Short mmCIF file of C-alpha atoms and ligand atoms in Angstrom, two decimals:
data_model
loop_
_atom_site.label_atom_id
_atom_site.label_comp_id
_atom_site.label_asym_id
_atom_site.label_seq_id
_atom_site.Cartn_x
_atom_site.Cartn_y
_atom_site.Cartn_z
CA UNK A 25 -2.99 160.26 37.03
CA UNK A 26 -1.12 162.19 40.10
CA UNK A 27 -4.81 162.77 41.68
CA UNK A 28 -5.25 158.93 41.37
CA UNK A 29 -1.61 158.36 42.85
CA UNK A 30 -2.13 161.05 45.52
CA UNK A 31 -5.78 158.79 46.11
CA UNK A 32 -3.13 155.70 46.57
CA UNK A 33 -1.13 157.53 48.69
CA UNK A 34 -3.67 158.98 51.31
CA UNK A 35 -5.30 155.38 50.99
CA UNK A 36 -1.96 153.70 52.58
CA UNK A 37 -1.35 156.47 54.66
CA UNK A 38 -5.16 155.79 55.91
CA UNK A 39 -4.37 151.60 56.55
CA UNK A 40 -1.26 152.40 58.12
CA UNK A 41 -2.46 154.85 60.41
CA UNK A 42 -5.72 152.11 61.52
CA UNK A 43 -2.51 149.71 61.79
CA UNK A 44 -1.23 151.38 64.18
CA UNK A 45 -4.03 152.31 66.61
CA UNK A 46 -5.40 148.95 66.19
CA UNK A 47 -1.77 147.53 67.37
CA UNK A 48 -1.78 150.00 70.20
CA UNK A 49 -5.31 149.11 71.23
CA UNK A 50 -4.14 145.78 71.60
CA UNK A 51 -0.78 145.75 73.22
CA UNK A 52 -0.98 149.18 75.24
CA UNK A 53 2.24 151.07 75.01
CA UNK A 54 4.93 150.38 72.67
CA UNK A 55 8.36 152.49 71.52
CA UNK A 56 8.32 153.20 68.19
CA UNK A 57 10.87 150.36 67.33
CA UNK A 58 8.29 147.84 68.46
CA UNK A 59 5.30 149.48 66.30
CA UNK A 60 7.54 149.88 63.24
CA UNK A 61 8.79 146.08 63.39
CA UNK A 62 5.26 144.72 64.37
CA UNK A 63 3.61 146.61 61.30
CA UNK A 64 6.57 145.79 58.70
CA UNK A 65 6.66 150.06 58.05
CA UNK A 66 10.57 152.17 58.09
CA UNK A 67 10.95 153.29 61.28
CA UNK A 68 11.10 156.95 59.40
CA UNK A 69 7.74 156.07 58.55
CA UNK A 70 6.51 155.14 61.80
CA UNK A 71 7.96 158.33 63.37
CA UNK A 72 5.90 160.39 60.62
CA UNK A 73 2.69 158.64 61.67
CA UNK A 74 3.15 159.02 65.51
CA UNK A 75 3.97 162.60 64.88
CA UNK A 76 0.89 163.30 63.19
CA UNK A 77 -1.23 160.78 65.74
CA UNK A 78 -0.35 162.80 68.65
CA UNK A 79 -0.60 166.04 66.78
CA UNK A 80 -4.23 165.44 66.35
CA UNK A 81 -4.40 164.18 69.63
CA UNK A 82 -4.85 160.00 69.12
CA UNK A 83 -1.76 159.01 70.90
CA UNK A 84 0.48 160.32 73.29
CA UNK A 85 3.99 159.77 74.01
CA UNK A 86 5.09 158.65 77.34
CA UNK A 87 8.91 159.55 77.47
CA UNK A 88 10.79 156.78 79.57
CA UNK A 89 8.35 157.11 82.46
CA UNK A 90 6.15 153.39 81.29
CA UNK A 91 3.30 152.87 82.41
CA UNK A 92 -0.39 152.50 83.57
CA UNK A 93 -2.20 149.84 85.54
CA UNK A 94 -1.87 146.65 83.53
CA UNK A 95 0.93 147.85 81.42
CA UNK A 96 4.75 146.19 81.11
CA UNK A 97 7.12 148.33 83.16
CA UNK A 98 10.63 149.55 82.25
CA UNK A 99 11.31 149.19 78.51
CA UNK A 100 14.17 151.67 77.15
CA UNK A 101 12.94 154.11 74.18
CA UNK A 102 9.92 156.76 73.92
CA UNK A 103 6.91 155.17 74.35
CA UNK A 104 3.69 155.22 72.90
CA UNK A 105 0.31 154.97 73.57
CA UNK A 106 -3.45 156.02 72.88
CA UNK A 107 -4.83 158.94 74.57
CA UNK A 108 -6.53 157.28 77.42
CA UNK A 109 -9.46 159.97 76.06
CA UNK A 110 -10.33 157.89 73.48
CA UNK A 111 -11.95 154.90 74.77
CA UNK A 112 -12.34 152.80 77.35
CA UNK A 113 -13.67 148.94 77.53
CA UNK A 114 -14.91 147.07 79.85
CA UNK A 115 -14.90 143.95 81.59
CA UNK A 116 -17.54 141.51 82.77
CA UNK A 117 -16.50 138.31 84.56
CA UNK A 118 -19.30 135.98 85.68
CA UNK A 119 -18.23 132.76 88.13
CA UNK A 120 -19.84 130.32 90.37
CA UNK A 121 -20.70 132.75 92.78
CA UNK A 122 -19.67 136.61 91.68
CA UNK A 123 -19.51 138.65 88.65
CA UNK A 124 -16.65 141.16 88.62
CA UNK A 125 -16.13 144.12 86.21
CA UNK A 126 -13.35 145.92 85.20
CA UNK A 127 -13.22 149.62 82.97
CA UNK A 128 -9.78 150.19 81.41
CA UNK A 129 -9.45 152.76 78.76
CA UNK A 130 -7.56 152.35 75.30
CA UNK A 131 -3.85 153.02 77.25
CA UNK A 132 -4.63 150.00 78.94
CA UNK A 133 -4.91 151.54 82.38
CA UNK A 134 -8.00 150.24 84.87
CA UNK A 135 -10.66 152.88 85.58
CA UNK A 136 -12.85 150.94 88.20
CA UNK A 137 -13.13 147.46 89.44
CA UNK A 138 -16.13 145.72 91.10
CA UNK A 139 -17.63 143.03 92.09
CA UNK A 140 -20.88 141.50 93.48
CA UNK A 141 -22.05 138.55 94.74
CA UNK A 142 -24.10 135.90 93.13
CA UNK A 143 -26.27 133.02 94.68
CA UNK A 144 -24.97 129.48 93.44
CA UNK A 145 -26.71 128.34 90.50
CA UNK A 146 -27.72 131.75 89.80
CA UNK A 147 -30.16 132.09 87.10
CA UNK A 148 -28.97 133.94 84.20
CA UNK A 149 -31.09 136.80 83.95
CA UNK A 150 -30.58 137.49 87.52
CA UNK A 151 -26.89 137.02 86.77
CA UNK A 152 -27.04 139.49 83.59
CA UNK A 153 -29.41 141.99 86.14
CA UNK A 154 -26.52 142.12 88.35
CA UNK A 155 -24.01 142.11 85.63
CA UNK A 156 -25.85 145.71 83.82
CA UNK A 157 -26.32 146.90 87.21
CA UNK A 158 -22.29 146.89 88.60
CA UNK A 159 -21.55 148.08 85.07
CA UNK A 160 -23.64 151.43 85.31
CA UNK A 161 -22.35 151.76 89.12
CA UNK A 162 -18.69 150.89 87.48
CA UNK A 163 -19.53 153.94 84.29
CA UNK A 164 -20.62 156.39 87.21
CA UNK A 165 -18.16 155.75 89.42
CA UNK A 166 -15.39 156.00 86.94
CA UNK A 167 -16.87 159.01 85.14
CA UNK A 168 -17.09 157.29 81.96
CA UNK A 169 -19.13 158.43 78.98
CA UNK A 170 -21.34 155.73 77.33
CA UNK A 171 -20.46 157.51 73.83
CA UNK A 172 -16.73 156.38 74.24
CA UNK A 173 -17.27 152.52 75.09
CA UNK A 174 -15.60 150.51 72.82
CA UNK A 175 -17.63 147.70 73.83
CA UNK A 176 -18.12 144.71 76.41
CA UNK A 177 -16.81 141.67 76.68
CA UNK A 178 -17.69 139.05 78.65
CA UNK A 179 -16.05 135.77 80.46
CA UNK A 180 -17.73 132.54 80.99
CA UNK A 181 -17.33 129.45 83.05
CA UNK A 182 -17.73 126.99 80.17
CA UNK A 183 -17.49 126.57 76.52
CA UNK A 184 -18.75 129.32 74.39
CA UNK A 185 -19.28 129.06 70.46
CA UNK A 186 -18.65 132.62 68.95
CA UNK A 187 -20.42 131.38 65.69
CA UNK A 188 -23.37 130.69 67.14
CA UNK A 189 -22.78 133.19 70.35
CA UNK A 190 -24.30 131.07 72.20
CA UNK A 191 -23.00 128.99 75.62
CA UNK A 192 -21.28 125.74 73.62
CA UNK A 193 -22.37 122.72 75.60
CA UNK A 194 -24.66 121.08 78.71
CA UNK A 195 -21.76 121.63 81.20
CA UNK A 196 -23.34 124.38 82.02
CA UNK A 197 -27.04 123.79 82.03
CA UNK A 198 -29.09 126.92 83.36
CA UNK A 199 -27.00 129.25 80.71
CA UNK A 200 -27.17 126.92 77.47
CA UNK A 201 -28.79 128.41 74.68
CA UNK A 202 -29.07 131.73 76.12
CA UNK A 203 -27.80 134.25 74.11
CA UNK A 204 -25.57 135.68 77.21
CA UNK A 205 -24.17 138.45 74.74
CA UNK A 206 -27.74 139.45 73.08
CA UNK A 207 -29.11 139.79 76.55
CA UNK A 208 -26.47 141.99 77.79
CA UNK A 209 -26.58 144.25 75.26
CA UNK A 210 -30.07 144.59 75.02
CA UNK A 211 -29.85 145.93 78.91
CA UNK A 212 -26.12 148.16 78.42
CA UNK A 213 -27.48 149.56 75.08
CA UNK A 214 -23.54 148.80 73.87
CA UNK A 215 -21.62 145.94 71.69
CA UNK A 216 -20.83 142.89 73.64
CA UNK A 217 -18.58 140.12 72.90
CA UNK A 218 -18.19 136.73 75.04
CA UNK A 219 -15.43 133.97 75.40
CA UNK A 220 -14.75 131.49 77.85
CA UNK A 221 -12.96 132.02 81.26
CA UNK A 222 -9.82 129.84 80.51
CA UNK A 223 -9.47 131.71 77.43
CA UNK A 224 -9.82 135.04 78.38
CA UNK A 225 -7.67 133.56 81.70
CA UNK A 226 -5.02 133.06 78.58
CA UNK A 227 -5.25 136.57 77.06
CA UNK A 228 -4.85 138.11 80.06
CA UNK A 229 -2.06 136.65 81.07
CA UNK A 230 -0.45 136.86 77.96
CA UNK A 231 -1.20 140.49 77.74
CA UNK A 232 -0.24 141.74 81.48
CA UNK A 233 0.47 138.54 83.63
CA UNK A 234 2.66 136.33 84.04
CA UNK A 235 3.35 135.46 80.20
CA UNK A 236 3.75 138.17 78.69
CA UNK A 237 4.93 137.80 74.76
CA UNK A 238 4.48 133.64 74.60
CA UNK A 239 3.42 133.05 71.43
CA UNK A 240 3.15 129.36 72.29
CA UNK A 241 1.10 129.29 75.87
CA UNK A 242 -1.04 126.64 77.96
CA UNK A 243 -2.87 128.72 80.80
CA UNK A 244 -4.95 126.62 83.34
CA UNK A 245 -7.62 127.74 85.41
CA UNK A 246 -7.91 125.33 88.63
CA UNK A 247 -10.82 126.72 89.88
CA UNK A 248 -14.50 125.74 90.66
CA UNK A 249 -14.27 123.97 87.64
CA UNK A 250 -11.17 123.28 85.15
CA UNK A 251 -10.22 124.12 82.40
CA UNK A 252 -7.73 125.16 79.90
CA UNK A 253 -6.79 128.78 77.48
CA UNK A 254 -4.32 127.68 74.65
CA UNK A 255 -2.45 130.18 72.64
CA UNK A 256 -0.47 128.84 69.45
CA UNK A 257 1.42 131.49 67.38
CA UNK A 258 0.26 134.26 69.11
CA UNK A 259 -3.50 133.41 69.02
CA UNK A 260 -5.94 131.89 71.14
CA UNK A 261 -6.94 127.91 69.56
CA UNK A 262 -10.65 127.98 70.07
CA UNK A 263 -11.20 124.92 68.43
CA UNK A 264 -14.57 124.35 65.60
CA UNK A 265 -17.66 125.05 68.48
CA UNK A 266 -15.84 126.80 71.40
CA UNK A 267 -15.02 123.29 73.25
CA UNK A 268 -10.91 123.31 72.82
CA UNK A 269 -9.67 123.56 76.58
CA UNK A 270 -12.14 121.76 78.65
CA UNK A 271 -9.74 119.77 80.20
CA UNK A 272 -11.46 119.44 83.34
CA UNK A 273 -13.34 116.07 81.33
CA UNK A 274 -10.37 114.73 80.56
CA UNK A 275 -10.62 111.09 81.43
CA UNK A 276 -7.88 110.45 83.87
CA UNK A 277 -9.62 107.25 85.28
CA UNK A 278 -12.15 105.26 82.83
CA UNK A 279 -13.70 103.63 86.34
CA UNK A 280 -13.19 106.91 88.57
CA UNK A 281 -16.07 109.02 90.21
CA UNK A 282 -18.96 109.91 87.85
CA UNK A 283 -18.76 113.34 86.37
CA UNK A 284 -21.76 115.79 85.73
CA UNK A 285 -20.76 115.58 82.02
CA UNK A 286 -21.51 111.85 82.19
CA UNK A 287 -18.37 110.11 82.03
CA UNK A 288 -16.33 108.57 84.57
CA UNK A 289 -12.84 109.39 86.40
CA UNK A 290 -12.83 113.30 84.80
CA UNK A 291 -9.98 115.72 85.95
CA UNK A 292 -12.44 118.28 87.77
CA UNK A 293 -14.20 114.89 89.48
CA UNK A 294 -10.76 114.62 91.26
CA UNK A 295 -9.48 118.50 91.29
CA UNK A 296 -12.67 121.05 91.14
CA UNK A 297 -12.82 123.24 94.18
CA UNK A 298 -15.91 121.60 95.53
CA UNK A 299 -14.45 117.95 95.11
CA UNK A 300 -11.50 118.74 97.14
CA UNK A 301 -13.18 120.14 100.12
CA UNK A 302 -15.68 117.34 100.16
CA UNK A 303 -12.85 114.99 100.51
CA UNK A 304 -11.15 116.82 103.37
CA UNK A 305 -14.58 117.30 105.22
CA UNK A 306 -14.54 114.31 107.35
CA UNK A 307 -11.20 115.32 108.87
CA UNK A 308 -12.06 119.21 109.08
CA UNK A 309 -15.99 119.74 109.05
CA UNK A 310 -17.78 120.71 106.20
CA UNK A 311 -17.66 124.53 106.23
CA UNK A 312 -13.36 124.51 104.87
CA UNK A 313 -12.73 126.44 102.06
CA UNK A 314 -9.86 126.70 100.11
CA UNK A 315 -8.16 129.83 101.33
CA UNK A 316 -8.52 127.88 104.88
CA UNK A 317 -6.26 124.95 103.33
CA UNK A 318 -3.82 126.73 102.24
CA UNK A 319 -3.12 129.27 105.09
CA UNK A 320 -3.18 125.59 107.28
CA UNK A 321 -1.02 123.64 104.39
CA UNK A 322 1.40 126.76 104.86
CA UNK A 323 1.37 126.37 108.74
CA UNK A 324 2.54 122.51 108.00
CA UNK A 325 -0.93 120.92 108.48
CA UNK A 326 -0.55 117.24 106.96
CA UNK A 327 -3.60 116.90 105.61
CA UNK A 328 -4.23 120.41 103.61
CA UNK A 329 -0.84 119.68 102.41
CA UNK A 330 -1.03 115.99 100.99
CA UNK A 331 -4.93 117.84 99.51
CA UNK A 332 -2.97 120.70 98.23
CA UNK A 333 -0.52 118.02 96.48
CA UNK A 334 -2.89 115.83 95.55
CA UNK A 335 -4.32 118.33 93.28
CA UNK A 336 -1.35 119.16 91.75
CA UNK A 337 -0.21 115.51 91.19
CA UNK A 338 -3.27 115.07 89.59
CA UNK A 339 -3.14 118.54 87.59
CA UNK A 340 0.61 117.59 86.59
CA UNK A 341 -0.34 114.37 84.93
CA UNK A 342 -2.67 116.42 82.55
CA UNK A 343 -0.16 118.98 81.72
CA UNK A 344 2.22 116.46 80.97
CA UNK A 345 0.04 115.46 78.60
CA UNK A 346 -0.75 118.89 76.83
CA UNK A 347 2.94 119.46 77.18
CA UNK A 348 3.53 116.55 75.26
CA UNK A 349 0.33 117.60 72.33
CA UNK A 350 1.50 121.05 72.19
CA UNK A 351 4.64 121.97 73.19
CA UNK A 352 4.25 125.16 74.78
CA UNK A 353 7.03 127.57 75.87
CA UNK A 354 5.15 128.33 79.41
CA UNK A 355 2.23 126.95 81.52
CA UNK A 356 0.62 129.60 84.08
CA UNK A 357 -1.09 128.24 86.39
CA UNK A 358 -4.33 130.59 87.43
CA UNK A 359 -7.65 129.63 89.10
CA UNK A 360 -8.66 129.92 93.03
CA UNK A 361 -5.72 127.08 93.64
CA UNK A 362 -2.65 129.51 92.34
CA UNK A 363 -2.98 130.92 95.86
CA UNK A 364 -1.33 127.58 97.50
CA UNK A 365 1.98 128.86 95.13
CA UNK A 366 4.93 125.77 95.48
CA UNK A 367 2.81 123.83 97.56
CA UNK A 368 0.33 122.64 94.50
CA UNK A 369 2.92 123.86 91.62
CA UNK A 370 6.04 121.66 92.84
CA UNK A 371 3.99 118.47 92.79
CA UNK A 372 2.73 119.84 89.07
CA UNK A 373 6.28 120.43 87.99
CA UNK A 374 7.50 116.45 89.14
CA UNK A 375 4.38 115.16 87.88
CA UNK A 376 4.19 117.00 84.56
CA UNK A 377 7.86 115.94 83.87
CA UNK A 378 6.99 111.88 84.80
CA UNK A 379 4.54 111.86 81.46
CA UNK A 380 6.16 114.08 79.01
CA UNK A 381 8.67 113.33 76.63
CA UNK A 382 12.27 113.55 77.48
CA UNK A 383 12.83 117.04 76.67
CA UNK A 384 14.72 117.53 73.58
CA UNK A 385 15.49 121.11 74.22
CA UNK A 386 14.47 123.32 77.13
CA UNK A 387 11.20 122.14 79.31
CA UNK A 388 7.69 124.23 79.08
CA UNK A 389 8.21 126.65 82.46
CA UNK A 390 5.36 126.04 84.45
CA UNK A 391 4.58 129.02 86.73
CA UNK A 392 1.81 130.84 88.59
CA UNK A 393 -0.87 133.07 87.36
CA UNK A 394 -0.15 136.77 88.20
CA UNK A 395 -3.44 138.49 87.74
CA UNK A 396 -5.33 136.59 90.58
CA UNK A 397 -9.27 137.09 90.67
CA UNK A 398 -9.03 139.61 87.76
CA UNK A 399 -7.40 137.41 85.12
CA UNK A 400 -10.83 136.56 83.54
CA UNK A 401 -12.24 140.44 83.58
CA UNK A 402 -9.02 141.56 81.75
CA UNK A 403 -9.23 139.25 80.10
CA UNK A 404 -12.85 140.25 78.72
CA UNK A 405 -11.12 143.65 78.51
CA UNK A 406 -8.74 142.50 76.27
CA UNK A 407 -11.14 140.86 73.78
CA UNK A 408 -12.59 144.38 73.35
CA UNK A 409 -9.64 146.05 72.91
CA UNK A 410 -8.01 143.36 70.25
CA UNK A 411 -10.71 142.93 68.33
CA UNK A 412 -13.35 145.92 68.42
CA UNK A 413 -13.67 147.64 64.61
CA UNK A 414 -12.23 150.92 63.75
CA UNK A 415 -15.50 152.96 63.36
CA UNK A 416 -15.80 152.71 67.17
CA UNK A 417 -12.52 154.41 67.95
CA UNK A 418 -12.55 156.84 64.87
CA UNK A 419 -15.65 157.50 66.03
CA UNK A 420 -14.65 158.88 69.51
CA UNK A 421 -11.90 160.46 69.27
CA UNK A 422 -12.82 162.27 66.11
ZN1 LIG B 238 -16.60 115.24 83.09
#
């Protein structure tokens, strides 16, 4: 009877505990108020638990000095957070024309960052060659110990169906039906997870960016291509086969420019990075990119700047629209285009408000990514860290 309540007793002592370091994997550092109210445990309780988690060396406590990297500055109260020791993940972002890769360890602080770049269209075994490769120059260079990888996630530039792990759809052709995750692991030797670049845009965000704590969050990745991350109640909506967010095929004009999906007068027809510099090459050659318009669209230049609205007149009239479906608390606006800053986001803001709803209460805030570039490789990051099982880290830092 008392051995079978002491077996109770270690056994909820045990879940706690996991509780705990799973929480801390996910949101970095935390005070002990924060754990004990996110976990529903006494804050006596919690102070138990951290004592004997830094004891044995799992966590560490920070005093008011907070903290690394990617972490939230300033909060009053001891905090806490894993010993940096015992893990790390990492990172693998794969666009148009790069793949980047980040190593953070289980404190949430970066290791190493790279990148490399990738011919357009790349085939995607030379694209997961590359990818294994920067990852093993990323390991060496930031001293990290295959043993203690949590695991690998990955971001991609279209839909992805974690059911099936496979790329979702055609809109990306070369990569459809390739199991992106299979193959990576197969080369790293370690787990890998995948999600699409919006959403992982989303997570990142949410976790060190610009929205940090929005339970209720749009983030939109103007970009190459576009698309959309949406968080409701705290968690990403992938929708039932990975599609939820492709707003870049949003039909914004039933008799507009045809679409590689197919269809007719789609958001990216009108706002992908390629369209737009095709339609300002007769006045400015053919070679413009988009860091070009928006250094000239800051200088006053007419033209980058009625391009640079354009897109976000056309951008705001499809966040009106998800405003009005789902009623977020914040937008963040990420992607290549965040660079151009008021110049895109204050036609978004007037054009977003034209086709909502009269605001009952406040209006969604609609404001710029802050991660730049890295959003998507955090955001990979992230996934690891949120949703890797507890063998991995009991495991390593046994
Ligand atoms: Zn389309």
């Amino acid at each position: 009877m008392t051995q079978q309540h002491s077996g109770r007793e270690h056994g909820r002592q045990q879940r706690s505990r996991q509780a705990v370091i799973r929480l801390l994997r996910e949101r970095g550092t935390l005070s002990r108020a924060e754990i004990a109210r996110a976990v529903g445990l006494s804050p006596s309780t919690v102070s138990t638990l951290v004592g004997s988690l830094v004891a044995d060396g799992t966590v560490m406590e920070l005093g008011d000095q907070l903290p690394p990297a990617g972490g939230r500055a300033g909060r009053p109260g001891t905090a806490v957070t894993l010993n940096p020791a015992s893990g790390e993940a990492i990172g693998v972002d794969f666009g148009h024309r790069h793949v980047h890769v980040i190593i953070a360890d289980v404190a949430h602080s970066v290791q190493a960052a790279a990148s490399a770049p990738l011919p357009a269209g790349y085939d995607p075994g030379l694209g997961l060659d590359a990818a294994a490769e920067l990852v093993r120059s990323a390991m060496a260079e930031a001293g990290t110990d295959p043993s203690r990888i949590l695991g690998v996630g990955v971001s991609l530039p279209g839909p992805y169906d974690r059911r099936s792990a496979l790329p979702g759809s055609t809109l990306i052709p070369a990569w459809s039906g390739v199991p992106v995750a299979a193959r990576l692991a197969e080369r790293l030797q370690l787990p890998v997870v995948a999600d699409n670049d919006a959403n992982l845009g989303a997570l990142a965000e949410r976790q060190w960016g610009a929205a940090v704590g929005v339970d209720e969050l749009v983030y939109l990745k103007l970009h190459s291509t576009v698309g959309a991350g949406f968080v409701s109640n705290g968690r990403l909506t992938r929708g039932a086969v990975g599609g939820a967010g492709e707003i870049g095929h949003l039909v914004m004009d039933a008799n507009g420019p045809l679409c590689r999906c197919g269809n007719r007068g789609c958001l990216e027809s009108y706002i992908g990075l390629a369209n737009v510099t095709r339609a300002l090459e007769p006045a400015y050659g053919d070679r413009i990119s988009l860091r070009e318009v928006v250094a000239m669209a800051s200088r006053g230049d007419r033209g980058c700047v009625r391009a640079l609205k354009d897109v976000g007149e056309m951008a705001g009239r499809a966040v009106g629209m998800l405003c009005t479906v789902l009623d977020p608390e914040a937008v963040v606006v990420g992607g290549a285009f965040a660079a151009a800053g008021e110049l895109l986001l204050a036609p978004l803001r007037e054009a977003a408000a034209a086709v909502s709803l009269p605001a009952a209460g406040s209006r969604p805030r609609i404001i710029p990514a802050a991660l730049g570039a890295r959003a998507c490789a955090l955001g990979a990051v992230a996934l690891v860290l949120g949703q890797t099982g507890e063998a991995h880290l009991s495991a390593s830092s046994a």
